Short mmCIF file of C-alpha atoms in Angstrom, two decimals:
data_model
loop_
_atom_site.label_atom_id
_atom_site.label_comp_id
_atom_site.label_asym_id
_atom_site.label_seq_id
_atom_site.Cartn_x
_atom_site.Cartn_y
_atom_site.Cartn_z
CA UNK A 128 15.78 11.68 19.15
CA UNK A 129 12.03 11.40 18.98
CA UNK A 130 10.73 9.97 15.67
CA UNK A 131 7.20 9.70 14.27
CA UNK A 132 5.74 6.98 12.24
CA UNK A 133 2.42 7.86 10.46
CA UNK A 134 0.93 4.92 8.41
CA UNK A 135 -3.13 3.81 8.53
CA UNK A 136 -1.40 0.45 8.23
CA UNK A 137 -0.10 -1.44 12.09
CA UNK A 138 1.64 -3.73 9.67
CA UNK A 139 3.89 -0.98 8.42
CA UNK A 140 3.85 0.79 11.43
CA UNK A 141 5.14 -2.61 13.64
CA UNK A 142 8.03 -3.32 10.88
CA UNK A 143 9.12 0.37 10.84
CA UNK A 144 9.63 0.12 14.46
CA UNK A 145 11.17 -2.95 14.42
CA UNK A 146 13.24 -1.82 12.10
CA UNK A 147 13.91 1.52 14.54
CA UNK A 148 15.33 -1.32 17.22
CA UNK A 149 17.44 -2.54 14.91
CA UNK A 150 19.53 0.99 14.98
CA UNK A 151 19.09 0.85 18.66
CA UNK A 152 16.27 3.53 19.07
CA UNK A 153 13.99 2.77 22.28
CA UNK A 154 10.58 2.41 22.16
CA UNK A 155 9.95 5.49 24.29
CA UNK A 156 11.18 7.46 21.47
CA UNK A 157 8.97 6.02 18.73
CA UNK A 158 5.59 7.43 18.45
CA UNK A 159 3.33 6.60 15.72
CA UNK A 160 -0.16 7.44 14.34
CA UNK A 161 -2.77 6.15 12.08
CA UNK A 162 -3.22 9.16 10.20
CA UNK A 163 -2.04 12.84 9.79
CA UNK A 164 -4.76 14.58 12.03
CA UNK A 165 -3.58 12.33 14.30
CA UNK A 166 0.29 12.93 13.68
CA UNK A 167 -0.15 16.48 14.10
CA UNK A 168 -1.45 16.46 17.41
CA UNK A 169 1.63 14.44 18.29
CA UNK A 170 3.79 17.16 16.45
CA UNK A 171 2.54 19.74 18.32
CA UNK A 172 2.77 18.03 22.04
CA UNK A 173 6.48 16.31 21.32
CA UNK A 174 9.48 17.92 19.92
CA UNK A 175 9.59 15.33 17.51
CA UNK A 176 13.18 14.82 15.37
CA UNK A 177 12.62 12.48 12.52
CA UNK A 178 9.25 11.63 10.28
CA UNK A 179 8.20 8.76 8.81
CA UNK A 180 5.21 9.86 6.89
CA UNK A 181 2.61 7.63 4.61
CA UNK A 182 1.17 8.84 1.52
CA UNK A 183 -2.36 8.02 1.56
CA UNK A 184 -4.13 7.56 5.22
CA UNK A 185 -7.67 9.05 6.11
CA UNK A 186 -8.70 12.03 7.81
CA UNK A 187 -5.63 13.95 6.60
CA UNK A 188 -3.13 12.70 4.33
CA UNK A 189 0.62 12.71 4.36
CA UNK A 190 1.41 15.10 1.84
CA UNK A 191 -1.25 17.39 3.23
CA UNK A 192 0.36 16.64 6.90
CA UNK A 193 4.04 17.43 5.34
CA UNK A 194 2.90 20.69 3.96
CA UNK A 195 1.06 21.74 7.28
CA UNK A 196 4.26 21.11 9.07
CA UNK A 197 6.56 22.49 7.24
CA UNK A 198 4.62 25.95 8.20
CA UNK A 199 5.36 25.15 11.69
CA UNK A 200 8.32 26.83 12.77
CA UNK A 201 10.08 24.97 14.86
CA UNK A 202 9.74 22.09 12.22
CA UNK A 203 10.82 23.69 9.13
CA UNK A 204 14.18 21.60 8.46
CA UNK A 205 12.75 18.33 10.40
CA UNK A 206 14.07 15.47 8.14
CA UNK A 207 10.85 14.24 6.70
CA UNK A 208 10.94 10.38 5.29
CA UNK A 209 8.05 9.79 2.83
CA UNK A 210 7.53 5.99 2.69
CA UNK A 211 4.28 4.93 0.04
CA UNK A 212 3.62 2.83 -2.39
CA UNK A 213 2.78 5.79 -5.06
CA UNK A 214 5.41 4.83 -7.24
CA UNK A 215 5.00 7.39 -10.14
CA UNK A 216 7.40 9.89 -10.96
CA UNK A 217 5.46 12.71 -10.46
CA UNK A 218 4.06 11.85 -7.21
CA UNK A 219 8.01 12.06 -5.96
CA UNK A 220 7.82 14.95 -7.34
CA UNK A 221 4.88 15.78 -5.54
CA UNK A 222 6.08 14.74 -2.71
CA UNK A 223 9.72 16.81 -2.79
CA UNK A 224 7.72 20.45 -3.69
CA UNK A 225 6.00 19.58 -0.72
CA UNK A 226 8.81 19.23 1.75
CA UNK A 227 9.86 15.71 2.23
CA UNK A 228 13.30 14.98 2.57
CA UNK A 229 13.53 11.85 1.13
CA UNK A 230 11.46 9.29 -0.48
CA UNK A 231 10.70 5.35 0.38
CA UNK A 232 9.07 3.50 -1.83
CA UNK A 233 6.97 0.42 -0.61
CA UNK A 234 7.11 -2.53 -0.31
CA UNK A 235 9.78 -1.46 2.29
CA UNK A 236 12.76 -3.45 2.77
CA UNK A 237 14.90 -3.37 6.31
CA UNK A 238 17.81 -2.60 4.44
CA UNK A 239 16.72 0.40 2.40
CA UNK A 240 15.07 2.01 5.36
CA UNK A 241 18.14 1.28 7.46
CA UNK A 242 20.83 3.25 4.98
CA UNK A 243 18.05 5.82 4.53
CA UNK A 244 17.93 5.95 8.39
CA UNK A 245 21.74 6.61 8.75
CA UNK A 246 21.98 9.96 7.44
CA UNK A 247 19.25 10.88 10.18
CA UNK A 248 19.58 9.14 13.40
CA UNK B 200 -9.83 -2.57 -22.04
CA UNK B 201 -6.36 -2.47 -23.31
CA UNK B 202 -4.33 -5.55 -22.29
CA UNK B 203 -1.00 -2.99 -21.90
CA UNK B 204 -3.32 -1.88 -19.00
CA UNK B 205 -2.97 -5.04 -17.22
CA UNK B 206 0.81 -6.36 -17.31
CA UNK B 207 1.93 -3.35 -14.60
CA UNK B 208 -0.37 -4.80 -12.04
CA UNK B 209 1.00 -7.90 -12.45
CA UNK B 210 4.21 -7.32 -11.96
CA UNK B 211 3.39 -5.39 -9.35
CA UNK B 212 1.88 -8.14 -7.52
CA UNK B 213 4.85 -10.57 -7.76
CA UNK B 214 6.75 -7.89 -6.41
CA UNK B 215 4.83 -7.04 -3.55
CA UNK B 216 3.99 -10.47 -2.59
CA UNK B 217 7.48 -11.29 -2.40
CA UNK B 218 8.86 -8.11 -0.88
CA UNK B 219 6.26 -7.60 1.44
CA UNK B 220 5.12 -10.89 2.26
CA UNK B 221 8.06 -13.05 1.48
CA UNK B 222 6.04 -15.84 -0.97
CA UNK B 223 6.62 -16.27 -4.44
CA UNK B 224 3.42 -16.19 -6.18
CA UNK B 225 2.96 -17.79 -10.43
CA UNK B 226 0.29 -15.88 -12.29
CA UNK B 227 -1.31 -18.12 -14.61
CA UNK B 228 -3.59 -17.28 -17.95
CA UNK B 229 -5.65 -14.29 -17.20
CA UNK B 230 -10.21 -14.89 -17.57
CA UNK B 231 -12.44 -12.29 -18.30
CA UNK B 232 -14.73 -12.83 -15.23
CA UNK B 233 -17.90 -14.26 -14.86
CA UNK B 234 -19.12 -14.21 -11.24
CA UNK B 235 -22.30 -16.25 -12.64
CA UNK B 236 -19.69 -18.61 -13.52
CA UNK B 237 -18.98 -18.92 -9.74
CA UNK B 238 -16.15 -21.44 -9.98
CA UNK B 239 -13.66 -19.11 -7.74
CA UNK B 240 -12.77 -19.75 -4.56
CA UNK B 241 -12.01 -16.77 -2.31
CA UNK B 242 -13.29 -15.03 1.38
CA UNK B 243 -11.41 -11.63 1.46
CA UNK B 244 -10.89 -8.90 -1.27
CA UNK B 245 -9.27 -5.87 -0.91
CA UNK B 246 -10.38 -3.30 -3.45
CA UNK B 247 -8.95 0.25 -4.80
CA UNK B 248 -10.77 2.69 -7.31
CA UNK B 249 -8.47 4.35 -9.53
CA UNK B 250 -9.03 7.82 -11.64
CA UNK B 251 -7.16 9.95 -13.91
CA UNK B 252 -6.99 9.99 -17.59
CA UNK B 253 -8.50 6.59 -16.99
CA UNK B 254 -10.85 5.48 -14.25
CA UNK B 255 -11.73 1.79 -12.88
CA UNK B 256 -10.44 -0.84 -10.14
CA UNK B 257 -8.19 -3.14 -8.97
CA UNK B 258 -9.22 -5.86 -6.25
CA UNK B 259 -6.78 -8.78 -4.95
CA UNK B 260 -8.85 -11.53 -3.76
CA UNK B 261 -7.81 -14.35 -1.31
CA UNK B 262 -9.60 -17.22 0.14
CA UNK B 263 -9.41 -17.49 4.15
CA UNK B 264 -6.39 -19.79 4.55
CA UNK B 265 -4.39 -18.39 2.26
CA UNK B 266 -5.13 -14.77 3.90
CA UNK B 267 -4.01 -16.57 7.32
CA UNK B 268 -1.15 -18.17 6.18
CA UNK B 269 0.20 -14.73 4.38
CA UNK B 270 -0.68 -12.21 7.32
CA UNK B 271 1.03 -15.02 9.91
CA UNK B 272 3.83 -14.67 6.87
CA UNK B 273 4.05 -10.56 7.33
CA UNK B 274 3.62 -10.65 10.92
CA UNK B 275 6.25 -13.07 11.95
CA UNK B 276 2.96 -13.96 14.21
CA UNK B 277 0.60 -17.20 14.05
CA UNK B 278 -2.57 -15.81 13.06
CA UNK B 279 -5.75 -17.95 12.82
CA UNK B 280 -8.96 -16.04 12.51
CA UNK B 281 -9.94 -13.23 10.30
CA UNK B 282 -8.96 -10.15 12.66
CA UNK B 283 -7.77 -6.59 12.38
CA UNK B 284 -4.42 -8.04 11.15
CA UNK B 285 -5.83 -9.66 8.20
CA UNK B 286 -7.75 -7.03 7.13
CA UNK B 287 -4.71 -4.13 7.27
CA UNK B 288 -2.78 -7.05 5.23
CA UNK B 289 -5.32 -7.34 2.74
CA UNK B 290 -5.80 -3.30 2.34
CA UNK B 291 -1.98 -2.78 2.30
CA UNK B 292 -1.05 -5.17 0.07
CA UNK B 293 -3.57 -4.07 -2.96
CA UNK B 294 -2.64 -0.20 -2.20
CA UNK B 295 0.92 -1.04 -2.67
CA UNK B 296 0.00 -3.19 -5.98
CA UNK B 297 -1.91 -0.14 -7.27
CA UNK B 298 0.60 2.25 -6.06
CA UNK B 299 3.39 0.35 -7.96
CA UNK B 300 1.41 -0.31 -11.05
CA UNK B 301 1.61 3.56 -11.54
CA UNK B 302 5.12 3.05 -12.38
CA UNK B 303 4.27 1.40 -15.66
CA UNK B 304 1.52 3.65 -16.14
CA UNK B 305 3.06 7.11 -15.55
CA UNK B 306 1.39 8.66 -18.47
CA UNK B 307 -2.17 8.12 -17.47
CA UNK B 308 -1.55 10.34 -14.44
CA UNK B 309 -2.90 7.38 -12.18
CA UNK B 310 -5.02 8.57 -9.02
CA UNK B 311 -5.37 5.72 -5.90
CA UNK B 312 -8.10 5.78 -3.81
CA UNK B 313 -7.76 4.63 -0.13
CA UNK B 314 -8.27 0.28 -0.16
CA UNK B 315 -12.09 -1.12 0.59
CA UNK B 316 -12.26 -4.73 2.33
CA UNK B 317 -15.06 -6.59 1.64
CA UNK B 318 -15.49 -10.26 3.01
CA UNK B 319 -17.51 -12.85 2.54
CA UNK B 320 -17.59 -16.47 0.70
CA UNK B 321 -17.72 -15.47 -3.03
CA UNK B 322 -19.13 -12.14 -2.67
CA UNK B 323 -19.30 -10.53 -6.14
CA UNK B 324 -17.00 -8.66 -7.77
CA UNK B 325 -17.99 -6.22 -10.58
CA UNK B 326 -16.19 -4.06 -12.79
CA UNK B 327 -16.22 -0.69 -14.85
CA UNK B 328 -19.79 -0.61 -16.41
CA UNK B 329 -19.25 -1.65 -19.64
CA UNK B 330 -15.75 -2.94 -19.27
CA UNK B 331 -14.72 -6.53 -18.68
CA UNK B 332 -13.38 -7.39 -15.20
CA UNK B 333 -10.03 -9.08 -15.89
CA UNK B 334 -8.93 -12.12 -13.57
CA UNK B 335 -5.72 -13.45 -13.26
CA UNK B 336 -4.89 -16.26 -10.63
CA UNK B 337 -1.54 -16.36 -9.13
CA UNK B 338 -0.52 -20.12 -7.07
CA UNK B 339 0.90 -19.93 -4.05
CA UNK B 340 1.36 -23.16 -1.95
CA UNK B 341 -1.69 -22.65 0.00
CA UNK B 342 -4.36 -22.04 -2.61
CA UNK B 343 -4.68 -19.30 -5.53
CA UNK B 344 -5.74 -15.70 -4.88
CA UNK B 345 -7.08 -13.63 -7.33
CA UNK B 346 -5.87 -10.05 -8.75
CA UNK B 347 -8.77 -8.65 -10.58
CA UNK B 348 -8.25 -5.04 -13.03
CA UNK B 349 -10.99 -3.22 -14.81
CA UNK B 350 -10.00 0.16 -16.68
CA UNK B 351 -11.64 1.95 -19.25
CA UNK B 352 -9.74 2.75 -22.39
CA UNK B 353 -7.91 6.20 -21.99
CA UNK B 354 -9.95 9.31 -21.45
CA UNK B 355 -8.65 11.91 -23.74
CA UNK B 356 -9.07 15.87 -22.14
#
């Protein structure tokens, strides 16, 4: 399974993968991108199976990216992973109306991502 | 500025700095700040406007070494000068403060901007105009850094 990670942060975006190895994923199924202008152009090149998604990022941002891909067909039940530090009720909420699957909040810890992850991979 | 303003950011910086970094960090007594006063020590801030039904900032300051030793902390990786690494530390860690602070603050209806970095040896720091910049040091075992929060009162619609 292909899976994106889309976080203006390397930081977050090294840990997530590292945390992808963990559950055995290789590295030539991890993709990632800085922000969601970015992401989609990966979206639309890759059949992509899993989303890690960032809140805010330049360019585009991830709950603008979510609800752009969730008009794209072949994406429409994609498991989408939210992980941001916008902590606030009502930006889950946010987040869910868009289309996001599930919902991470930072600071991330290997172990919450990981039983996240299992229902996915 | 309302103190009740304050005590979500700081618990939201214990948290992140030992979730995300992995160092337990003591705040001491918070300062209304006085850059004229010029008797902080710190390279690196990381700063974050906020809006909503109340509008200001929130800036974690570090001095160099401490920045080094905490991204080297993150990383898993030695890291000595002031690079890319330091900067996307510095910019994470006060969006994830500010994100998390919303928690305490969900009626204000918080809104984060993206983090600025700004370095430099003491480069000034100024608040809200017309509302004090609070300063609260936190010790870690390489130095203090800084979390600074300046929020107007609430704006009513």
């Amino acid at each position: 399974m292909k899976i994106l990670i889309v976080d203006d942060s390397l930081i977050i975006r090294k840990v997530l993968k590292n945390i992808l190895k963990e559950k055995k994923v290789s590295e030539s199924d991890m993709f990632d991108a800085p922000d969601g202008q970015a992401a989609l152009e990966i979206l639309n090149s890759h059949d992509i199976g899993l989303l890690l998604v960032d809140w805010n990022m330049p360019k585009l941002n991830g709950l603008e990216l979510v609800k752009i891909v969730r008009k794209i067909e072949k994406y429409q039940s994609l498991p989408i992973i939210m992980i941001t530090s916008e902590a606030a009720k009502y930006n889950v909420l946010e987040a869910v109306k868009a289309g996001v699957s599930d919902y991470i909040i930072k600071p991330v810890s290997g172990v919450t991502v990981l039983q996240k992850l299992k229902q996915y991979l | 500025m309302q103190v009740k303003y304050i005590q979500p950011f700081i618990n939201a910086t214990i948290k992140v700095f030992k979730e995300f970094v992995g160092v337990d960090i003591v705040p001491g007594s918070p300062f209304i700040f006085n850059y004229n006063e010029n008797k902080y020590n710190y390279d690196i801030s990381g700063i974050i406007g906020i809006a909503g039904h109340t509008m200001g900032i929130v800036v974690v300051s570090f001095p160099k070494i401490v920045a080094l030793d905490f991204a080297s902390k993150a990383t898993g990786e030695k890291i000595t000068i002031f690079d890319d690494t330091v900067i996307d530390l510095v910019g994470e860690i006060v969006n994830i403060i500010a994100g998390n602070a919303k928690q305490g603050l969900e009626q204000y209806k918080l809104v984060i901007s993206l983090p600025s970095i700004v370095k430099g040896v003491n480069h000034q720091i100024t608040g809200v105009s017309g509302v004090p910049l609070i300063g609260i040091p936190f010790k870690s075992e390489k130095g203090s850094i800084y979390l600074f929060v300046s929020l107007k009162d609430l704006i009513t619609a």
